[in-house]
Short mmCIF file of C-alpha atoms and ligand atoms in Angstrom, two decimals:
data_model
loop_
_atom_site.label_atom_id
_atom_site.label_comp_id
_atom_site.label_asym_id
_atom_site.label_seq_id
_atom_site.Cartn_x
_atom_site.Cartn_y
_atom_site.Cartn_z
CA MET A 1214 -27.43 -15.40 126.31
CA ALA A 1215 -25.22 -15.99 123.82
CA THR A 1216 -26.74 -18.45 120.71
CA ALA A 1217 -24.85 -21.20 119.62
CA ASP A 1218 -24.62 -22.40 115.62
CA PHE A 1219 -24.66 -25.92 116.97
CA VAL A 1220 -27.88 -26.56 119.56
CA VAL A 1221 -28.53 -30.04 120.11
CA VAL A 1222 -32.19 -31.49 121.50
CA ALA A 1223 -32.36 -34.22 124.08
CA ASN A 1224 -34.02 -35.87 126.59
CA ARG A 1225 -31.34 -36.13 129.03
CA LEU A 1226 -28.71 -33.94 129.44
CA PRO A 1227 -25.44 -35.39 129.08
CA VAL A 1228 -25.06 -35.53 132.98
CA ASP A 1229 -27.85 -36.13 135.37
CA ARG A 1230 -28.28 -34.98 139.16
CA VAL A 1231 -27.17 -37.00 141.96
CA VAL A 1232 -26.74 -35.62 145.46
CA GLY A 1233 -24.72 -37.91 148.24
CA PRO A 1234 -26.04 -38.66 151.09
CA ASP A 1235 -24.22 -36.01 153.60
CA GLY A 1236 -26.60 -33.21 149.96
CA ALA A 1237 -23.13 -32.59 148.25
CA GLU A 1238 -23.84 -32.53 144.61
CA THR A 1239 -22.12 -34.28 142.19
CA TRP A 1240 -22.94 -34.94 138.38
CA ARG A 1241 -22.47 -38.43 136.45
CA THR A 1242 -22.98 -39.68 133.29
CA SER A 1243 -26.45 -40.05 132.01
CA PRO A 1244 -27.45 -43.81 131.31
CA GLY A 1245 -28.07 -45.13 127.92
CA GLY A 1246 -26.40 -45.11 124.33
CA LEU A 1247 -27.43 -41.97 123.30
CA VAL A 1248 -25.40 -39.64 125.89
CA ALA A 1249 -22.38 -42.09 125.04
CA ALA A 1250 -22.44 -41.34 120.90
CA LEU A 1251 -23.50 -37.64 121.06
CA GLU A 1252 -20.69 -36.46 123.67
CA PRO A 1253 -17.16 -36.92 121.69
CA VAL A 1254 -19.29 -34.81 119.27
CA MET A 1255 -19.76 -32.71 121.24
CA HIS A 1256 -16.84 -31.43 121.65
CA GLN A 1257 -15.51 -30.60 118.23
CA VAL A 1258 -18.33 -28.13 117.21
CA ASP A 1259 -19.35 -24.50 119.36
CA GLY A 1260 -22.37 -26.08 120.52
CA ALA A 1261 -25.04 -26.42 123.14
CA TRP A 1262 -27.84 -28.99 124.42
CA VAL A 1263 -30.76 -28.61 126.10
CA GLY A 1264 -31.88 -31.30 128.21
CA TRP A 1265 -33.83 -32.60 130.83
CA GLY A 1266 -30.93 -33.26 134.35
CA GLY A 1267 -33.27 -36.56 135.80
CA GLN A 1268 -35.15 -34.98 138.03
CA ALA A 1269 -38.64 -33.65 138.77
CA ASP A 1270 -38.60 -30.51 139.11
CA LEU A 1271 -34.79 -29.56 138.92
CA ALA A 1272 -34.82 -25.35 138.42
CA LEU A 1273 -31.09 -24.65 137.07
CA GLU A 1274 -29.26 -21.47 135.26
CA PRO A 1275 -27.50 -23.06 131.72
CA PHE A 1276 -24.38 -23.84 133.19
CA GLU A 1277 -21.28 -26.10 131.70
CA ALA A 1278 -19.93 -29.39 132.35
CA ASN A 1279 -16.88 -31.80 130.90
CA GLY A 1280 -16.62 -28.56 128.50
CA ILE A 1281 -19.80 -28.92 126.92
CA ARG A 1282 -23.33 -25.65 127.08
CA LEU A 1283 -25.86 -27.36 129.15
CA ILE A 1284 -29.68 -25.89 128.90
CA PRO A 1285 -31.55 -27.56 131.73
CA ILE A 1286 -34.51 -28.24 131.01
CA ARG A 1287 -37.56 -28.64 134.27
CA LEU A 1288 -39.83 -30.85 134.48
CA SER A 1289 -42.74 -30.75 136.81
CA ALA A 1290 -43.57 -34.70 138.67
CA ARG A 1291 -46.81 -34.67 137.13
CA GLU A 1292 -44.63 -34.37 133.67
CA VAL A 1293 -41.75 -36.44 134.78
CA ALA A 1294 -44.80 -38.62 135.43
CA GLU A 1295 -46.93 -38.44 132.46
CA TYR A 1296 -45.13 -36.98 129.20
CA TYR A 1297 -41.36 -39.34 130.86
CA GLU A 1298 -42.33 -42.37 132.25
CA GLY A 1299 -46.01 -42.47 130.77
CA PHE A 1300 -45.95 -41.96 126.98
CA ALA A 1301 -42.10 -41.59 126.50
CA ASN A 1302 -41.82 -44.73 128.40
CA ASP A 1303 -45.20 -46.63 128.39
CA THR A 1304 -46.47 -46.11 124.73
CA ILE A 1305 -44.24 -45.09 122.96
CA TRP A 1306 -41.46 -47.45 123.31
CA PRO A 1307 -43.19 -50.17 123.98
CA LEU A 1308 -45.14 -49.72 120.65
CA TYR A 1309 -42.34 -48.57 118.41
CA HIS A 1310 -40.21 -52.06 119.95
CA ASP A 1311 -42.97 -54.34 118.62
CA VAL A 1312 -45.89 -54.61 121.13
CA ILE A 1313 -43.37 -56.50 123.65
CA ALA A 1314 -45.47 -54.67 126.73
CA PRO A 1315 -48.07 -53.65 125.63
CA PRO A 1316 -48.89 -49.75 124.85
CA GLN A 1317 -50.91 -48.22 127.04
CA TYR A 1318 -52.66 -45.39 125.52
CA HIS A 1319 -54.02 -42.17 127.58
CA ARG A 1320 -55.37 -38.69 126.09
CA GLU A 1321 -53.22 -36.62 129.51
CA TRP A 1322 -50.17 -38.55 128.79
CA TRP A 1323 -50.36 -37.04 125.15
CA ASP A 1324 -51.53 -33.59 126.16
CA SER A 1325 -48.46 -34.10 128.64
CA TYR A 1326 -46.17 -34.87 125.87
CA VAL A 1327 -47.00 -32.08 123.81
CA THR A 1328 -46.15 -29.62 126.18
CA VAL A 1329 -42.99 -30.92 127.09
CA ASN A 1330 -41.76 -30.97 123.33
CA ARG A 1331 -43.04 -27.53 122.80
CA ARG A 1332 -41.26 -26.55 126.35
CA PHE A 1333 -38.33 -28.11 124.13
CA ALA A 1334 -38.16 -26.63 121.34
CA GLU A 1335 -38.78 -23.10 122.71
CA ALA A 1336 -35.15 -23.85 124.89
CA ALA A 1337 -33.83 -25.33 121.41
CA ALA A 1338 -35.62 -21.40 119.04
CA GLU A 1339 -33.89 -19.27 121.90
CA ALA A 1340 -30.28 -21.44 121.56
CA VAL A 1341 -29.63 -21.79 117.95
CA ALA A 1342 -27.81 -18.81 116.12
CA GLN A 1343 -29.60 -17.31 113.31
CA ASN A 1344 -29.03 -20.24 109.96
CA GLY A 1345 -27.52 -22.34 112.81
CA THR A 1346 -28.15 -26.60 113.38
CA VAL A 1347 -30.53 -28.40 115.02
CA TRP A 1348 -30.13 -31.46 116.14
CA VAL A 1349 -33.35 -33.48 117.71
CA HIS A 1350 -32.88 -36.99 119.27
CA ASP A 1351 -35.41 -39.97 119.67
CA TYR A 1352 -38.07 -41.24 120.74
CA GLN A 1353 -39.35 -38.44 123.16
CA LEU A 1354 -39.48 -35.84 120.63
CA GLN A 1355 -40.68 -36.39 117.96
CA LEU A 1356 -43.11 -33.56 117.65
CA VAL A 1357 -40.16 -30.33 118.41
CA PRO A 1358 -38.45 -30.60 114.67
CA GLN A 1359 -42.22 -28.87 113.37
CA MET A 1360 -42.42 -27.00 116.85
CA VAL A 1361 -38.84 -25.71 115.62
CA ARG A 1362 -39.48 -25.32 112.00
CA ALA A 1363 -42.89 -22.71 113.07
CA LEU A 1364 -40.02 -21.01 115.25
CA ARG A 1365 -37.26 -20.39 113.14
CA PRO A 1366 -37.56 -21.18 109.72
CA ASP A 1367 -33.93 -20.64 109.00
CA VAL A 1368 -32.83 -23.00 110.27
CA THR A 1369 -31.21 -26.50 109.32
CA ILE A 1370 -33.13 -29.40 111.71
CA GLY A 1371 -31.74 -32.74 111.93
CA TYR A 1372 -33.95 -35.54 113.72
CA PHE A 1373 -32.40 -39.26 114.65
CA HIS A 1374 -34.59 -41.85 116.40
CA HIS A 1375 -32.28 -44.43 118.21
CA ILE A 1376 -35.34 -47.31 118.19
CA PRO A 1377 -37.03 -48.92 116.10
CA PHE A 1378 -39.62 -48.15 114.26
CA PRO A 1379 -42.90 -50.31 113.48
CA MET A 1380 -44.14 -51.57 110.55
CA HIS A 1381 -47.16 -49.93 109.47
CA GLY A 1382 -49.34 -52.39 111.06
CA LEU A 1383 -47.90 -51.55 114.58
CA TYR A 1384 -47.50 -47.55 114.30
CA ALA A 1385 -51.68 -47.11 113.63
CA GLN A 1386 -52.30 -48.68 116.53
CA LEU A 1387 -51.49 -44.69 117.74
CA PRO A 1388 -54.07 -42.98 118.83
CA TRP A 1389 -51.32 -39.60 117.79
CA ARG A 1390 -50.13 -41.33 114.68
CA ASP A 1391 -50.23 -38.74 112.15
CA GLN A 1392 -49.48 -35.99 114.05
CA VAL A 1393 -46.23 -37.80 114.67
CA LEU A 1394 -45.59 -38.01 111.49
CA ARG A 1395 -46.02 -34.24 111.00
CA GLY A 1396 -44.26 -33.40 114.00
CA LEU A 1397 -40.83 -35.39 112.64
CA LEU A 1398 -41.58 -34.50 108.85
CA GLY A 1399 -40.54 -30.56 110.29
CA ALA A 1400 -36.49 -31.81 110.50
CA ASP A 1401 -34.95 -32.29 107.18
CA VAL A 1402 -32.81 -35.37 107.28
CA ILE A 1403 -34.63 -37.66 109.53
CA GLY A 1404 -31.98 -40.74 110.18
CA PHE A 1405 -32.62 -44.51 111.42
CA GLN A 1406 -30.88 -47.22 112.95
CA ARG A 1407 -31.37 -49.86 109.92
CA ALA A 1408 -32.97 -49.42 106.66
CA GLN A 1409 -36.06 -51.20 107.30
CA ASP A 1410 -36.52 -48.60 109.92
CA ALA A 1411 -36.62 -46.15 107.88
CA SER A 1412 -38.61 -48.08 104.69
CA TYR A 1413 -41.68 -48.34 107.67
CA PHE A 1414 -41.18 -44.86 108.61
CA VAL A 1415 -41.22 -43.07 104.66
CA ALA A 1416 -44.63 -46.26 103.80
CA ALA A 1417 -45.97 -44.68 107.58
CA VAL A 1418 -45.95 -41.44 105.88
CA ARG A 1419 -47.46 -42.56 102.38
CA ARG A 1420 -50.15 -44.43 103.55
CA ARG A 1421 -51.31 -42.06 106.24
CA LEU A 1422 -50.44 -38.39 105.03
CA LYS A 1423 -50.42 -39.45 101.36
CA TYR A 1424 -47.57 -37.58 100.74
CA ASP A 1425 -45.45 -38.73 97.71
CA THR A 1426 -42.23 -40.34 98.30
CA LYS A 1427 -38.98 -41.88 96.14
CA ALA A 1428 -37.47 -44.36 97.88
CA THR A 1429 -35.41 -42.06 101.16
CA THR A 1430 -36.87 -39.25 99.23
CA ILE A 1431 -40.49 -37.32 100.96
CA SER A 1432 -42.23 -34.91 99.76
CA VAL A 1433 -43.84 -32.29 102.16
CA PRO A 1434 -46.58 -30.01 100.87
CA VAL A 1435 -46.25 -26.92 101.93
CA ASP A 1436 -48.65 -23.36 100.71
CA GLU A 1437 -48.42 -24.18 96.77
CA GLN A 1438 -44.45 -25.43 96.85
CA THR A 1439 -42.72 -28.92 98.74
CA ARG A 1440 -40.07 -29.15 101.26
CA THR A 1441 -38.20 -31.83 100.07
CA VAL A 1442 -37.36 -34.47 103.81
CA ILE A 1443 -34.99 -37.24 103.66
CA ALA A 1444 -35.61 -40.37 105.75
CA LYS A 1445 -33.06 -42.92 105.65
CA ALA A 1446 -30.69 -45.13 108.00
CA PHE A 1447 -27.20 -43.91 109.61
CA PRO A 1448 -26.37 -47.21 112.33
CA ILE A 1449 -25.07 -45.23 115.38
CA SER A 1450 -21.88 -46.50 116.24
CA ILE A 1451 -19.46 -46.45 119.16
CA ASP A 1452 -16.71 -43.77 120.72
CA THR A 1453 -13.22 -46.77 120.05
CA ALA A 1454 -10.62 -44.45 121.62
CA PRO A 1455 -11.29 -44.71 124.93
CA TYR A 1456 -11.97 -48.80 124.41
CA LEU A 1457 -8.67 -48.85 122.89
CA GLU A 1458 -6.90 -47.56 125.59
CA LEU A 1459 -8.58 -48.94 128.73
CA ILE A 1460 -7.34 -51.99 127.12
CA GLU A 1461 -4.00 -51.77 127.20
CA LYS A 1462 -3.79 -50.50 130.34
CA PRO A 1463 -2.27 -53.00 133.38
CA GLU A 1464 -4.99 -51.89 136.28
CA VAL A 1465 -7.73 -52.54 133.67
CA GLN A 1466 -6.06 -56.38 132.67
CA ALA A 1467 -5.39 -57.15 136.00
CA ARG A 1468 -8.99 -56.15 136.60
CA ALA A 1469 -10.01 -59.04 134.49
CA ALA A 1470 -7.58 -61.59 136.08
CA GLU A 1471 -9.40 -60.50 139.82
CA ILE A 1472 -13.10 -61.20 138.24
CA ARG A 1473 -12.39 -64.48 136.58
CA GLU A 1474 -10.65 -65.56 139.77
CA SER A 1475 -13.27 -64.30 142.28
CA LEU A 1476 -15.52 -65.95 140.02
CA GLY A 1477 -13.52 -69.17 140.89
CA ASN A 1478 -11.99 -69.18 137.22
CA PRO A 1479 -14.66 -71.35 135.05
CA LYS A 1480 -13.35 -72.34 131.67
CA THR A 1481 -15.72 -70.21 130.22
CA ILE A 1482 -17.63 -67.11 131.18
CA LEU A 1483 -20.41 -65.53 129.32
CA LEU A 1484 -21.72 -62.42 129.78
CA GLY A 1485 -24.59 -60.10 129.40
CA VAL A 1486 -24.94 -56.29 129.83
CA ASP A 1487 -28.36 -54.33 129.99
CA ARG A 1488 -30.39 -51.87 130.97
CA LEU A 1489 -33.36 -53.45 133.13
CA ASP A 1490 -35.42 -53.22 130.13
CA TYR A 1491 -37.98 -55.75 128.28
CA THR A 1492 -36.82 -55.91 124.52
CA LYS A 1493 -33.18 -56.85 125.99
CA GLY A 1494 -35.19 -60.35 125.91
CA ILE A 1495 -32.99 -61.13 129.31
CA LEU A 1496 -35.72 -63.26 131.03
CA HIS A 1497 -34.91 -65.73 127.63
CA ARG A 1498 -31.16 -65.55 128.15
CA ILE A 1499 -31.55 -66.16 131.36
CA LYS A 1500 -34.03 -69.51 130.38
CA ALA A 1501 -32.67 -70.85 128.20
CA TYR A 1502 -28.75 -70.72 129.78
CA GLY A 1503 -31.48 -72.36 132.91
CA GLU A 1504 -32.52 -75.60 130.40
CA LEU A 1505 -28.42 -75.71 129.46
CA LEU A 1506 -27.37 -76.39 132.78
CA ASP A 1507 -29.96 -78.34 133.48
CA ALA A 1508 -29.46 -81.73 130.27
CA GLY A 1509 -25.70 -81.49 131.75
CA ARG A 1510 -24.58 -79.36 128.51
CA LEU A 1511 -22.78 -76.74 130.51
CA LYS A 1512 -21.67 -77.51 134.21
CA VAL A 1513 -21.63 -75.61 136.89
CA GLU A 1514 -17.93 -75.63 137.72
CA ASP A 1515 -17.34 -75.33 134.36
CA ALA A 1516 -19.46 -72.09 133.38
CA THR A 1517 -20.65 -68.58 135.17
CA LEU A 1518 -23.01 -65.98 133.35
CA VAL A 1519 -22.26 -62.38 134.25
CA GLN A 1520 -26.02 -60.94 134.21
CA VAL A 1521 -25.68 -56.61 134.47
CA ALA A 1522 -28.77 -55.82 134.50
CA SER A 1523 -28.41 -52.03 135.31
CA PRO A 1524 -31.70 -50.59 136.78
CA SER A 1525 -33.74 -48.23 134.46
CA ARG A 1526 -37.67 -46.38 134.37
CA GLU A 1527 -37.90 -47.93 138.00
CA ARG A 1528 -41.42 -46.32 138.29
CA VAL A 1529 -42.93 -47.47 135.12
CA ASP A 1530 -45.07 -50.65 136.48
CA ALA A 1531 -43.70 -53.07 132.83
CA TYR A 1532 -40.27 -53.02 134.52
CA VAL A 1533 -40.83 -53.30 138.62
CA GLN A 1534 -42.76 -56.72 136.96
CA LEU A 1535 -40.33 -58.13 135.04
CA ARG A 1536 -37.57 -57.18 137.87
CA ASP A 1537 -39.01 -59.68 139.72
CA GLU A 1538 -39.29 -61.98 137.48
CA ILE A 1539 -35.37 -62.00 136.55
CA GLU A 1540 -35.24 -62.05 139.89
CA LEU A 1541 -37.35 -65.15 139.95
CA ALA A 1542 -35.80 -66.29 137.95
CA VAL A 1543 -31.98 -66.29 139.01
CA GLY A 1544 -32.92 -67.33 142.24
CA ARG A 1545 -33.79 -70.56 141.60
CA ILE A 1546 -31.68 -71.29 139.26
CA ASN A 1547 -28.72 -70.38 141.60
CA GLY A 1548 -30.76 -72.88 144.07
CA ASP A 1549 -31.23 -75.28 142.48
CA THR A 1550 -28.00 -75.69 140.26
CA ASP A 1551 -24.97 -73.39 142.69
CA THR A 1552 -22.03 -75.80 144.74
CA MET A 1553 -19.94 -73.78 147.60
CA ASP A 1554 -17.95 -72.66 145.01
CA HIS A 1555 -19.35 -71.83 141.64
CA SER A 1556 -22.31 -70.24 140.84
CA ALA A 1557 -24.54 -70.46 137.82
CA ILE A 1558 -25.32 -66.71 137.68
CA ARG A 1559 -23.97 -63.97 139.10
CA TYR A 1560 -26.89 -61.54 138.73
CA LEU A 1561 -25.74 -57.20 139.48
CA HIS A 1562 -28.51 -55.21 139.29
CA GLN A 1563 -25.94 -52.16 139.15
CA ALA A 1564 -24.62 -49.65 136.73
CA PHE A 1565 -20.43 -49.50 136.80
CA PRO A 1566 -17.90 -47.58 135.14
CA ARG A 1567 -16.80 -48.03 132.24
CA GLU A 1568 -13.18 -49.27 133.39
CA GLU A 1569 -15.83 -52.01 135.48
CA MET A 1570 -16.91 -53.19 131.99
CA VAL A 1571 -13.78 -52.88 129.36
CA ALA A 1572 -12.59 -55.33 132.66
CA LEU A 1573 -15.33 -57.46 132.35
CA TYR A 1574 -15.44 -57.51 128.05
CA LEU A 1575 -11.80 -58.45 128.80
CA ALA A 1576 -12.65 -61.35 131.09
CA ALA A 1577 -15.54 -62.63 129.21
CA ASP A 1578 -15.57 -65.98 126.46
CA VAL A 1579 -18.52 -65.29 125.20
CA MET A 1580 -20.66 -62.07 124.79
CA LEU A 1581 -24.65 -62.52 124.92
CA VAL A 1582 -26.65 -59.89 123.46
CA THR A 1583 -30.60 -61.90 122.96
CA ALA A 1584 -32.90 -58.71 122.17
CA LEU A 1585 -36.40 -59.20 120.51
CA ARG A 1586 -36.27 -55.91 119.77
CA ASP A 1587 -33.36 -53.36 119.77
CA GLY A 1588 -32.24 -49.78 117.56
CA MET A 1589 -28.73 -50.57 117.71
CA ASN A 1590 -26.81 -52.11 120.87
CA LEU A 1591 -23.80 -50.37 121.40
CA VAL A 1592 -22.80 -53.18 124.15
CA ALA A 1593 -22.27 -55.15 121.08
CA LYS A 1594 -19.74 -52.96 119.46
CA GLU A 1595 -18.26 -52.09 122.48
CA TYR A 1596 -17.33 -55.99 123.71
CA VAL A 1597 -15.72 -56.17 120.47
CA ALA A 1598 -13.78 -52.83 120.49
CA THR A 1599 -12.07 -54.41 123.59
CA ARG A 1600 -11.05 -57.87 121.69
CA ALA A 1601 -8.13 -56.57 120.15
CA ASP A 1602 -6.65 -60.18 120.66
CA ASN A 1603 -9.49 -61.35 117.95
CA ARG A 1604 -10.47 -63.88 120.92
CA GLY A 1605 -14.20 -64.42 121.72
CA ALA A 1606 -17.03 -65.46 120.76
CA LEU A 1607 -20.54 -62.58 120.31
CA VAL A 1608 -24.33 -64.07 120.30
CA LEU A 1609 -26.50 -61.91 118.68
CA SER A 1610 -30.20 -61.37 118.07
CA GLU A 1611 -31.55 -60.66 114.97
CA PHE A 1612 -33.53 -57.69 115.42
CA THR A 1613 -30.84 -55.83 116.84
CA GLY A 1614 -29.73 -53.14 114.70
CA ALA A 1615 -25.71 -54.35 115.09
CA ALA A 1616 -27.26 -57.82 113.43
CA ASP A 1617 -27.41 -55.76 109.83
CA GLU A 1618 -23.83 -54.30 109.77
CA LEU A 1619 -22.42 -57.36 112.80
CA ARG A 1620 -22.39 -60.01 110.27
CA GLN A 1621 -20.01 -62.93 111.67
CA ALA A 1622 -21.68 -63.15 114.79
CA VAL A 1623 -23.22 -66.29 115.99
CA ARG A 1624 -27.07 -64.77 114.83
CA VAL A 1625 -29.96 -65.99 116.62
CA ASN A 1626 -33.81 -65.44 117.16
CA PRO A 1627 -34.03 -65.21 121.00
CA HIS A 1628 -37.62 -66.46 120.69
CA ASP A 1629 -36.94 -69.37 120.14
CA ILE A 1630 -35.20 -70.89 123.01
CA GLU A 1631 -33.45 -74.30 121.47
CA ASP A 1632 -31.91 -72.30 118.79
CA LEU A 1633 -30.70 -69.85 121.66
CA LYS A 1634 -29.12 -72.70 123.44
CA ASP A 1635 -27.81 -73.66 120.30
CA ALA A 1636 -26.15 -70.66 119.76
CA ILE A 1637 -24.66 -70.23 122.89
CA MET A 1638 -23.62 -73.68 123.36
CA THR A 1639 -21.80 -72.69 119.87
CA ALA A 1640 -20.18 -69.78 121.25
CA VAL A 1641 -19.15 -72.20 124.54
CA GLU A 1642 -17.43 -74.31 121.90
CA MET A 1643 -16.49 -72.54 119.35
CA PRO A 1644 -12.25 -73.27 118.20
CA ARG A 1645 -10.28 -70.25 118.35
CA ALA A 1646 -8.69 -70.52 114.96
CA GLU A 1647 -12.79 -69.94 113.96
CA GLN A 1648 -13.08 -66.73 116.63
CA SER A 1649 -10.47 -65.08 115.36
CA LYS A 1650 -11.69 -65.08 112.15
CA ARG A 1651 -14.40 -64.08 112.91
CA MET A 1652 -13.38 -61.35 115.70
CA ARG A 1653 -10.89 -60.03 112.89
CA SER A 1654 -13.75 -58.80 111.04
CA LEU A 1655 -16.39 -58.20 113.38
CA ARG A 1656 -13.38 -55.49 114.95
CA ARG A 1657 -11.97 -54.25 111.48
CA ARG A 1658 -16.44 -52.97 110.71
CA VAL A 1659 -17.10 -51.32 114.06
CA LEU A 1660 -13.32 -49.71 114.30
CA GLU A 1661 -13.93 -48.25 110.35
CA HIS A 1662 -17.80 -47.39 111.34
CA ASP A 1663 -16.89 -45.99 114.73
CA VAL A 1664 -19.36 -42.78 116.19
CA ASN A 1665 -17.12 -40.09 114.80
CA ALA A 1666 -18.39 -41.67 110.98
CA TRP A 1667 -21.86 -41.93 111.83
CA SER A 1668 -22.03 -38.41 112.70
CA SER A 1669 -20.29 -37.34 109.91
CA SER A 1670 -22.14 -38.79 107.69
CA PHE A 1671 -25.15 -37.60 109.55
CA LEU A 1672 -24.12 -34.47 109.31
CA GLU A 1673 -22.95 -34.38 105.53
CA ALA A 1674 -26.86 -35.03 105.11
CA LEU A 1675 -27.77 -32.00 106.20
CA ALA A 1676 -25.70 -30.14 104.49
CA THR A 1677 -26.21 -31.40 101.89
CA ALA A 1678 -30.32 -30.35 102.25
CA ARG A 1679 -29.47 -26.91 103.98
CA ALA A 1680 -26.85 -26.29 101.00
CA ALA A 1681 -30.22 -27.68 98.60
CA ARG A 1682 -32.73 -25.01 100.17
CA THR A 1683 -30.66 -22.14 99.60
C1 G6P B 2753 -32.38 -46.06 125.23
C2 G6P B 2753 -32.27 -44.57 123.96
C3 G6P B 2753 -32.62 -43.07 125.00
C4 G6P B 2753 -32.30 -42.99 126.68
C5 G6P B 2753 -31.69 -44.17 127.15
C6 G6P B 2753 -31.83 -44.64 128.41
O1 G6P B 2753 -30.67 -45.77 124.75
O2 G6P B 2753 -33.16 -44.26 123.08
O3 G6P B 2753 -33.10 -42.25 124.48
O4 G6P B 2753 -32.34 -42.07 126.89
O5 G6P B 2753 -32.25 -46.08 126.78
O6 G6P B 2753 -33.58 -44.62 129.41
P1 G6P B 2753 -33.76 -43.20 130.59
O7 G6P B 2753 -35.70 -43.79 130.27
O8 G6P B 2753 -32.92 -43.49 131.21
O9 G6P B 2753 -33.01 -41.72 129.71
#
């Protein structure tokens, strides 16, 4: 197999295999922000992408999709349960998101995480050309940088962490805390979403491994010498071009009008768009909205909340339970307040293509991003990008990475239900001139700091690291 100069390693391939009722196989874009952010980068380089096809026991040869060379990794059903659903999504995910749900610590899950990380690392080491670059992504693969370095000392290694990194008091719970730090330190550059995440990581390294650190620089002892690792913030963004194109399309604009019509033309459409995940604060949002209706501050004839909650990690207990709680809350509020013509909440447990999402963004007067903790939150940036007329208001949780950049949003602490209610009302009642002033500045930020700016700055840092090594 030909090698590639640039190899991305991520848990998921950018496409998932879907088998239709007739047995026909198709490929669909994978969920989540990671794929959306990286796909445009891959079109600019001669690269390969190492990842999992999204199903257990799928044995596939390398192939090409949308012009990207894909190298599939096979996971057994047991590995999906222990490495993906277990260690990645029931240990690391809740621990790194401020233990909103209790993390589970199981030694078999850790063993499986090590085994699977090694498989990814071996595939990357085989795929990368001499003196090439490997870019590892996210919390599922924290051991891969060190494993690739051991196999291929000639390559430059980057790692980007798409989710938060927790403060030491929480991180210290992890039974394998030192191994994970060492795994990450195999990289030359470790990128985080926020300066806060990077500083928590550097502090953990200093406290646990006792390495010298200075601001964003870590000195890792190797034999009698030291190797320099950079750990700093590179806030991720969106590819703005497809959003700017879609909002100009007459059929997308017509669809936005049709959505408003089908909701009974309320004065205000509020929108929430999330994977169905306990980090997203969906229940807090629904509770606040229900109380506003109860208190008569909002009327069901005037306002509709559209909540898209796309299915996610459906075999993990915490997600099963959350879905039940959300559906109970939605059912209660709708049951208590709906009329024959108007629904308080239009709840959609579905994933939609980008065209439909853009039509929804265009239809929405108020966007609610009220995550309890979120690495970045690209939905907030997508909404802003689509508001070419500078109308609309964004309610944004201060616990998202996006809050560092989107300063003109209506900021909220989603744990404080009264604050959440007031923030929602501020957004609903915001005068046009104020919307316009805020949205103009939000848009400037998103359009200037798009995904190309993100990947260029990360890759520049990697190039500097490479130059320093030689
Ligand atoms: C977040 C993570 C990604 C992940 C995505 C979807 O965006 O940062 O690494 O791929 O969620 O989750 P899933 O478990 O379906 O891959």
